[in-house]
PDB file of C-alpha atoms and ligand atoms in Angstrom:
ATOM      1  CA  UNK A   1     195.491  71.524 130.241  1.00 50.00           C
ATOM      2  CA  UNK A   2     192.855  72.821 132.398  1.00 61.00           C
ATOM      3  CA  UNK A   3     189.866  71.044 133.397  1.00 91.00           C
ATOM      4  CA  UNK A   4     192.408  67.337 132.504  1.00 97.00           C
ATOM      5  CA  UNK A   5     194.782  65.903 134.590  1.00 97.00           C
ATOM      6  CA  UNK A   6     197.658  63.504 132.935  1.00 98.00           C
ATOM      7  CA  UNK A   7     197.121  59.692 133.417  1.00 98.00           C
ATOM      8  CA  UNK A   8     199.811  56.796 132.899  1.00 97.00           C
ATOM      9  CA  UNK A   9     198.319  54.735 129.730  1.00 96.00           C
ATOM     10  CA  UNK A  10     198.197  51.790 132.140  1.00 95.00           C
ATOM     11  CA  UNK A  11     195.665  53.095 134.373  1.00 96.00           C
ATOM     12  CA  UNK A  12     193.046  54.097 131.612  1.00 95.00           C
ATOM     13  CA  UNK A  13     189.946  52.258 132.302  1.00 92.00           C
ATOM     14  CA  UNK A  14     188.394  51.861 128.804  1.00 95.00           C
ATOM     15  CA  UNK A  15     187.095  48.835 126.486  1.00 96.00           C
ATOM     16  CA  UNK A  16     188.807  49.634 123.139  1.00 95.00           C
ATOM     17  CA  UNK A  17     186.185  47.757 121.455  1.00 97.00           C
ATOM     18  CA  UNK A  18     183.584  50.608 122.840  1.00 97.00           C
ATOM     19  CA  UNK A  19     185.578  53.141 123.032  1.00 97.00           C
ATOM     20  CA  UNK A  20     186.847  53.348 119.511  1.00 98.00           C
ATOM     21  CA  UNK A  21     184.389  51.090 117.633  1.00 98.00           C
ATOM     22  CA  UNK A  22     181.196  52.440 118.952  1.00 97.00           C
ATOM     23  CA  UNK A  23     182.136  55.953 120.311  1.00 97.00           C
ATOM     24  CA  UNK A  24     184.560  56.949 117.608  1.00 98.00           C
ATOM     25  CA  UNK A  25     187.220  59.271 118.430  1.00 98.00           C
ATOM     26  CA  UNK A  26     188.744  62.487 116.119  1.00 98.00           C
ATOM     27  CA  UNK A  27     192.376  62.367 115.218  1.00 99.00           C
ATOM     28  CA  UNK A  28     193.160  65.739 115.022  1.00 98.00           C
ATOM     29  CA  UNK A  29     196.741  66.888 113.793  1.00 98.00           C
ATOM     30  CA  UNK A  30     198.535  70.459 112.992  1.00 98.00           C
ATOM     31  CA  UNK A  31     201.145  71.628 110.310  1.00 98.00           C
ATOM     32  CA  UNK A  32     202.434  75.003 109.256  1.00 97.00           C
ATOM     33  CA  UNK A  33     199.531  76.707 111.299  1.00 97.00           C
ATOM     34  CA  UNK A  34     196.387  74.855 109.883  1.00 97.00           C
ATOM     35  CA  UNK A  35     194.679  72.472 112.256  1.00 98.00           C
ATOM     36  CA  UNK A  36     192.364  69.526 111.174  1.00 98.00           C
ATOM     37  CA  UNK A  37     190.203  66.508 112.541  1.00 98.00           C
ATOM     38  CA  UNK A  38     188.463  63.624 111.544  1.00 98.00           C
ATOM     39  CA  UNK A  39     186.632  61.056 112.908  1.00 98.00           C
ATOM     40  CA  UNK A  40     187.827  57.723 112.842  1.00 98.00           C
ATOM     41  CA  UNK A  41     186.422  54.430 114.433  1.00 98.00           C
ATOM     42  CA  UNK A  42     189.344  51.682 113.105  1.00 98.00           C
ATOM     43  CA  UNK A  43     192.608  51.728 114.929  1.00 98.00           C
ATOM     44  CA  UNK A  44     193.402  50.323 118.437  1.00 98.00           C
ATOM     45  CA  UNK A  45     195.786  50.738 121.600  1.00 97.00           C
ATOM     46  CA  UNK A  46     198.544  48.287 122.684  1.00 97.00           C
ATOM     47  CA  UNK A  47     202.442  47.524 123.116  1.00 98.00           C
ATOM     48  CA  UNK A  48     205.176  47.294 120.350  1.00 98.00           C
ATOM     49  CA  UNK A  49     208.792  47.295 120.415  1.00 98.00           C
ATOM     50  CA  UNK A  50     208.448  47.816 124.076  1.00 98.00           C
ATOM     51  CA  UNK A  51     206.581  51.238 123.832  1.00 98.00           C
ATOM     52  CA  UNK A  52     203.263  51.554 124.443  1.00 98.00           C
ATOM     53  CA  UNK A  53     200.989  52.821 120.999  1.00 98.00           C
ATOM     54  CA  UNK A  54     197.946  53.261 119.423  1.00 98.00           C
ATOM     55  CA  UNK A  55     197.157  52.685 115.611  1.00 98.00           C
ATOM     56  CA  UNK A  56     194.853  54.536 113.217  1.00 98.00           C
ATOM     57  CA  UNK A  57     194.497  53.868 109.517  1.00 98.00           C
ATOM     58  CA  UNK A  58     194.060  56.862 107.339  1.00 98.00           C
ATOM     59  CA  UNK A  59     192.862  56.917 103.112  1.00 98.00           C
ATOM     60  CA  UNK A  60     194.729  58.812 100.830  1.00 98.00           C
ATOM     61  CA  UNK A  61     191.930  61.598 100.245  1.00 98.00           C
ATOM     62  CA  UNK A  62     191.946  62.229 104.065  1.00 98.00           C
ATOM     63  CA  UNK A  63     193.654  66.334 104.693  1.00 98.00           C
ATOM     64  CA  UNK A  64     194.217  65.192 108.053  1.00 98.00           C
ATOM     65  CA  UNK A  65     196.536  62.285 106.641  1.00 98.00           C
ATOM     66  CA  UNK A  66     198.751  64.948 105.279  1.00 98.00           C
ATOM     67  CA  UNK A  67     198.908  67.080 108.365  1.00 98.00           C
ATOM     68  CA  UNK A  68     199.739  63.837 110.051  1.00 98.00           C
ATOM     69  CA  UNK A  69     202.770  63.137 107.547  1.00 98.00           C
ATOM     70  CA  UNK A  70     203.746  66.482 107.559  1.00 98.00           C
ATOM     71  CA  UNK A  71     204.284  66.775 111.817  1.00 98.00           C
ATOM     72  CA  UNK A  72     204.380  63.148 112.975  1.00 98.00           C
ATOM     73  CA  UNK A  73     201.709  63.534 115.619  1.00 98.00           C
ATOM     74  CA  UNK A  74     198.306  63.621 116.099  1.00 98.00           C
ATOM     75  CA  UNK A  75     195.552  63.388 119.281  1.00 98.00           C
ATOM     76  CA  UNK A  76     192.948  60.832 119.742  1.00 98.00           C
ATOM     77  CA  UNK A  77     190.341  62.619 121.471  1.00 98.00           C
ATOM     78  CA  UNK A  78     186.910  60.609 123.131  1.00 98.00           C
ATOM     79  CA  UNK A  79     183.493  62.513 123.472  1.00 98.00           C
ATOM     80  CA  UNK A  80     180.317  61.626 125.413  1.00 97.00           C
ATOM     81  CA  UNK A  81     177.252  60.642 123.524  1.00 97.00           C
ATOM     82  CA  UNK A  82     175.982  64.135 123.003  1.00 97.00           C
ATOM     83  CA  UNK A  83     178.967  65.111 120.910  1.00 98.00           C
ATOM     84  CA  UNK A  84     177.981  61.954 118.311  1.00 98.00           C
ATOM     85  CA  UNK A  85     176.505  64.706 115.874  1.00 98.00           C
ATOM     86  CA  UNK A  86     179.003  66.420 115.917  1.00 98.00           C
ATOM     87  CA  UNK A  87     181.547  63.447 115.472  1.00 98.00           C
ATOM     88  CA  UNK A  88     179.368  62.222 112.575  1.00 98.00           C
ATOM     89  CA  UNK A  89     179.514  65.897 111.155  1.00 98.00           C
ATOM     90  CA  UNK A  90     183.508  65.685 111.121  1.00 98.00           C
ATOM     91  CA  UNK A  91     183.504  62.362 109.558  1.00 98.00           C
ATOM     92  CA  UNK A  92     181.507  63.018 106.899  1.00 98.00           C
ATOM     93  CA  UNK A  93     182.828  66.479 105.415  1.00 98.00           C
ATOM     94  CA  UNK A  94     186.323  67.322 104.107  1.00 98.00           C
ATOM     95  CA  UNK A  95     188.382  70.427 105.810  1.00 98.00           C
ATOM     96  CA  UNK A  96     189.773  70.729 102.503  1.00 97.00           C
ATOM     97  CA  UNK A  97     186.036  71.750 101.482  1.00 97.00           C
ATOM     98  CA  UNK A  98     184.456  73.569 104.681  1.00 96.00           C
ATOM     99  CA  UNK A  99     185.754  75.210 108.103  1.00 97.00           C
ATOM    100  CA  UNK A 100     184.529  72.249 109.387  1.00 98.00           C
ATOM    101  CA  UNK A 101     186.160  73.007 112.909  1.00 98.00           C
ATOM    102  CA  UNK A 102     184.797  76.194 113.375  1.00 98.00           C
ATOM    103  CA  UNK A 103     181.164  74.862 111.929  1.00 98.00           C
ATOM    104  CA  UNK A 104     181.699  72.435 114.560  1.00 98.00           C
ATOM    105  CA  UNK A 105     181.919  74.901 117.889  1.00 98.00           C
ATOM    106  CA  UNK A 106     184.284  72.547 119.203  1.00 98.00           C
ATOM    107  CA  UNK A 107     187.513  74.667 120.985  1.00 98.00           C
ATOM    108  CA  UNK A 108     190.479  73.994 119.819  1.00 98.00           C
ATOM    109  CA  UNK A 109     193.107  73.233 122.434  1.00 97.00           C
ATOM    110  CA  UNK A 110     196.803  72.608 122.400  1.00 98.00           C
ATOM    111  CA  UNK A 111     198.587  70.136 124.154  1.00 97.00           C
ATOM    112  CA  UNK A 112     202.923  70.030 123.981  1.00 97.00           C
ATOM    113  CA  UNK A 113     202.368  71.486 120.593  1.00 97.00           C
ATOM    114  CA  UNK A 114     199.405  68.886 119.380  1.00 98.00           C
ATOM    115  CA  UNK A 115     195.955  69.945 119.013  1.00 98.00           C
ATOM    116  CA  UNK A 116     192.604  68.400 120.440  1.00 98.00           C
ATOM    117  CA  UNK A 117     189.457  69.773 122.155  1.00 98.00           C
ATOM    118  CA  UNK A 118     188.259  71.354 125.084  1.00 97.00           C
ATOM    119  CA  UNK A 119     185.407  69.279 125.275  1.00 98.00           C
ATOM    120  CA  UNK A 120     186.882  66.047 125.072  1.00 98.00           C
ATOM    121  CA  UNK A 121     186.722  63.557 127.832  1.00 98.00           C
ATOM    122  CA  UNK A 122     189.547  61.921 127.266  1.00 98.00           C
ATOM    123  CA  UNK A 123     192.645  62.751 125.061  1.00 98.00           C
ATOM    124  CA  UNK A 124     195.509  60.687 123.945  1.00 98.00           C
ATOM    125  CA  UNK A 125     198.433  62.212 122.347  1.00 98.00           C
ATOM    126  CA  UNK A 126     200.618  60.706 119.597  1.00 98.00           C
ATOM    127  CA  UNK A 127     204.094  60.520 117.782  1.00 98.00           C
ATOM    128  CA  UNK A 128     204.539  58.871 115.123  1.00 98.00           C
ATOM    129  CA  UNK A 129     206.517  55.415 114.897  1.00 98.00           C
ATOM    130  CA  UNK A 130     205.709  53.719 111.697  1.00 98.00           C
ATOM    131  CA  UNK A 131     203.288  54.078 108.732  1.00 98.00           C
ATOM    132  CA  UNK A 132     202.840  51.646 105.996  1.00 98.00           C
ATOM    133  CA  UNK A 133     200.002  51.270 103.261  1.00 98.00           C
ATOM    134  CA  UNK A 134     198.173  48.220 102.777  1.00 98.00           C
ATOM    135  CA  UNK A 135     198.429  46.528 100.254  1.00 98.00           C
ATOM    136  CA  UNK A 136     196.031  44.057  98.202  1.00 98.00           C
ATOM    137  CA  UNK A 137     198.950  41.326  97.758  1.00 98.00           C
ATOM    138  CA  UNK A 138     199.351  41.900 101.846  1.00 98.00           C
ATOM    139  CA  UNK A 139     195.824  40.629 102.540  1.00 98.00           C
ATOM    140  CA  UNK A 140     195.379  36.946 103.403  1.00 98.00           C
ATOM    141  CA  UNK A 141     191.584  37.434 103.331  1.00 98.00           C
ATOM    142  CA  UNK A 142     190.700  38.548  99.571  1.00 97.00           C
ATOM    143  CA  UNK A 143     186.892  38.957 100.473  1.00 98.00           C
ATOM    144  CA  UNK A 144     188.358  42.152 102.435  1.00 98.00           C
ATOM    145  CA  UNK A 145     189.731  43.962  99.633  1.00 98.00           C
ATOM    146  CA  UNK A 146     186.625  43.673  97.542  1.00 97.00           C
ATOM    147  CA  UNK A 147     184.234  44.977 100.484  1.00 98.00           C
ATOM    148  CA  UNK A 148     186.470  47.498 101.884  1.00 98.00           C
ATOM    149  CA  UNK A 149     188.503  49.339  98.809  1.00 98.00           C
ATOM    150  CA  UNK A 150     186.676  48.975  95.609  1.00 98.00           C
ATOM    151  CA  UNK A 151     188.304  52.395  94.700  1.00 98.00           C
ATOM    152  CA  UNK A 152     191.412  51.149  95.687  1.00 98.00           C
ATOM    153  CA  UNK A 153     191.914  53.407  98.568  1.00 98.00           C
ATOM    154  CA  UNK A 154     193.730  51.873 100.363  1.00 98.00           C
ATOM    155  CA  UNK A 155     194.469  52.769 103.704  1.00 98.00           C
ATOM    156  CA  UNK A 156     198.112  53.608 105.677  1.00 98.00           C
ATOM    157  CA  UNK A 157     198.372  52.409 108.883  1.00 98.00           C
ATOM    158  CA  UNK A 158     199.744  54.415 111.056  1.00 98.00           C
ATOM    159  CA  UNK A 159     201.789  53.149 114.573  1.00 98.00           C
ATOM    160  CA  UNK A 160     202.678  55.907 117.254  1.00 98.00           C
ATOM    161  CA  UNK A 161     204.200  56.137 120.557  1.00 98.00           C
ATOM    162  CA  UNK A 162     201.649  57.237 123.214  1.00 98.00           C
ATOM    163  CA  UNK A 163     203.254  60.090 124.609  1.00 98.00           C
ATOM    164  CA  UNK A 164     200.478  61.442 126.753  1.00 98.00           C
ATOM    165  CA  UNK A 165     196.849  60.894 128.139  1.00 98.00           C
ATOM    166  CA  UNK A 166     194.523  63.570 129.845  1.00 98.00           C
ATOM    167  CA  UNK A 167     191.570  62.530 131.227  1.00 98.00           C
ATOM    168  CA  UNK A 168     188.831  65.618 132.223  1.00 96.00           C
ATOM    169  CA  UNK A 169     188.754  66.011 136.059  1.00 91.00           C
TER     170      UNK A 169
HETATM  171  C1  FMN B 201     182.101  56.821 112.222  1.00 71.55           C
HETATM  172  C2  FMN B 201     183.155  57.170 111.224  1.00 71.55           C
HETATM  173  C3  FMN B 201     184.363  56.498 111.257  1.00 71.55           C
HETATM  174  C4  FMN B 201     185.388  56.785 110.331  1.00 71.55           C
HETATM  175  N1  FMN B 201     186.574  56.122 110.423  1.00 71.55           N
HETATM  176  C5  FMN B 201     187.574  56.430 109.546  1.00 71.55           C
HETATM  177  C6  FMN B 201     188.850  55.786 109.654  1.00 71.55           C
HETATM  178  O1  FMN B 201     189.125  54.985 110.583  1.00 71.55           O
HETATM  179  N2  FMN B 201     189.792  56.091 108.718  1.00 71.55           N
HETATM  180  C7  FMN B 201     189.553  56.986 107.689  1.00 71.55           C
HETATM  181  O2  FMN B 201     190.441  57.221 106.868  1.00 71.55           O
HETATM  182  N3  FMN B 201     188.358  57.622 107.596  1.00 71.55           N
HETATM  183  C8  FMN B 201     187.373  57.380 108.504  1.00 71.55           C
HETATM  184  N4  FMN B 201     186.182  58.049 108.433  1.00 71.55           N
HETATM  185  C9  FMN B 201     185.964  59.052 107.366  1.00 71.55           C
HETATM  186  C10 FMN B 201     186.565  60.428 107.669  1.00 71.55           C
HETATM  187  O3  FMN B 201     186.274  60.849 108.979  1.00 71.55           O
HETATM  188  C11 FMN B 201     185.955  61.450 106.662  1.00 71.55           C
HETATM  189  O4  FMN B 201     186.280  61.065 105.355  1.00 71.55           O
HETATM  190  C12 FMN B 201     186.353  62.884 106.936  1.00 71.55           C
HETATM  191  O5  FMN B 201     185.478  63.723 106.219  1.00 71.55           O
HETATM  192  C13 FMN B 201     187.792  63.203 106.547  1.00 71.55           C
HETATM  193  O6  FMN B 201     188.003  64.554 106.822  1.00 71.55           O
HETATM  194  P1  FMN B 201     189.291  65.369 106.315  1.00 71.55           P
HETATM  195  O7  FMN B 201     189.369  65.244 104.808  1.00 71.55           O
HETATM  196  O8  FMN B 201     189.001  66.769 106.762  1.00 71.55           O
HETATM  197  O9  FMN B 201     190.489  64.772 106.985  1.00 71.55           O
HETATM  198  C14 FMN B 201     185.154  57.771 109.344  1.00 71.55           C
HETATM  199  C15 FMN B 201     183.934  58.472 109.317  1.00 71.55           C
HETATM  200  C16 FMN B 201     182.943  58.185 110.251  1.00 71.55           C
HETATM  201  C17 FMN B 201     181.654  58.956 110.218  1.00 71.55           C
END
């Protein structure tokens, strides 16, 4: 981990609203050799059954979904604002479809066995707890399901011990 030092996830000092919702992050899993990231800009960071998570929600069509499924864990790495092009570059193409990574220039970095980058800022490492799709008869709000999954994509949520955070020194 060079360049990070580990943090408790009590003492981060971020706004989830920003950090997520405006900065995005990349959720970047491995399996059987073959890394992947996307960018994602739903999920949060809190406390359930007594350990403390984050939660992302992945569509079907997503490859990093099933390198997710496949290991159980996954990092959500954080970027400064000159990265955004490069976040917006990995949310908008398909690994299935380019070396998106590599295209990238981002540097691949491992962390107890879980990827994430180099040039991150922050990284927050993840196991797996719970996943569950949603579903339309789940939604209390109807108006959701119409704006959000015309194609009936619907998303799994995903619920996973925080088992680490680095923050860059
Ligand atoms: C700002 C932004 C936020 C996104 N948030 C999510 C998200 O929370 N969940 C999701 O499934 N896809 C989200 N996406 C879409 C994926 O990042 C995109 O489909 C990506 O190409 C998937 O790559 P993959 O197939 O290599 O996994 C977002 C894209 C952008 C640009």
């Amino acid at each position: 981990m060079q360049n990070f030092k580990e943090i408790s996830p009590k003492e981060l000092q971020e706004n989830a609203f920003k950090l997520i919702g405006k900065d995005w992050m990349l959720v970047t899993s491995e399996a059987d050799g073959i890394v992947n990231t996307m960018t994602a800009s739903w999920g949060g960071m809190g406390v359930m059954w007594a350990k403390n998570v984050a939660f992302v929600v992945l569509r079907p069509q997503r490859y990093t979904k099933e390198l997710v499924d496949e290991s159980g864990r996954f990092s959500l790495s954080f970027y400064n604002e000159e990265f955004k092009k490069t976040l917006n570059y990995l949310g908008t193409v398909s690994g299935r479809d380019e070396s998106k990574i590599e295209n990238s220039g981002l540097k691949v970095a491992f962390e107890d066995g879980v990827p994430y980058f180099q040039e991150a800022r922050l990284a927050v490492f993840c196991k797996n707890l719970y996943a569950q799709k949603y579903t339309p008869e789940s939604f209390i709000d109807k108006k959701l399901v119409d704006l959000w999954y015309p194609k009936s994509d619907f998303h799994t949520m995903y619920i996973a011990e925080i088992e680490k955070v680095l923050v860059k020194e």
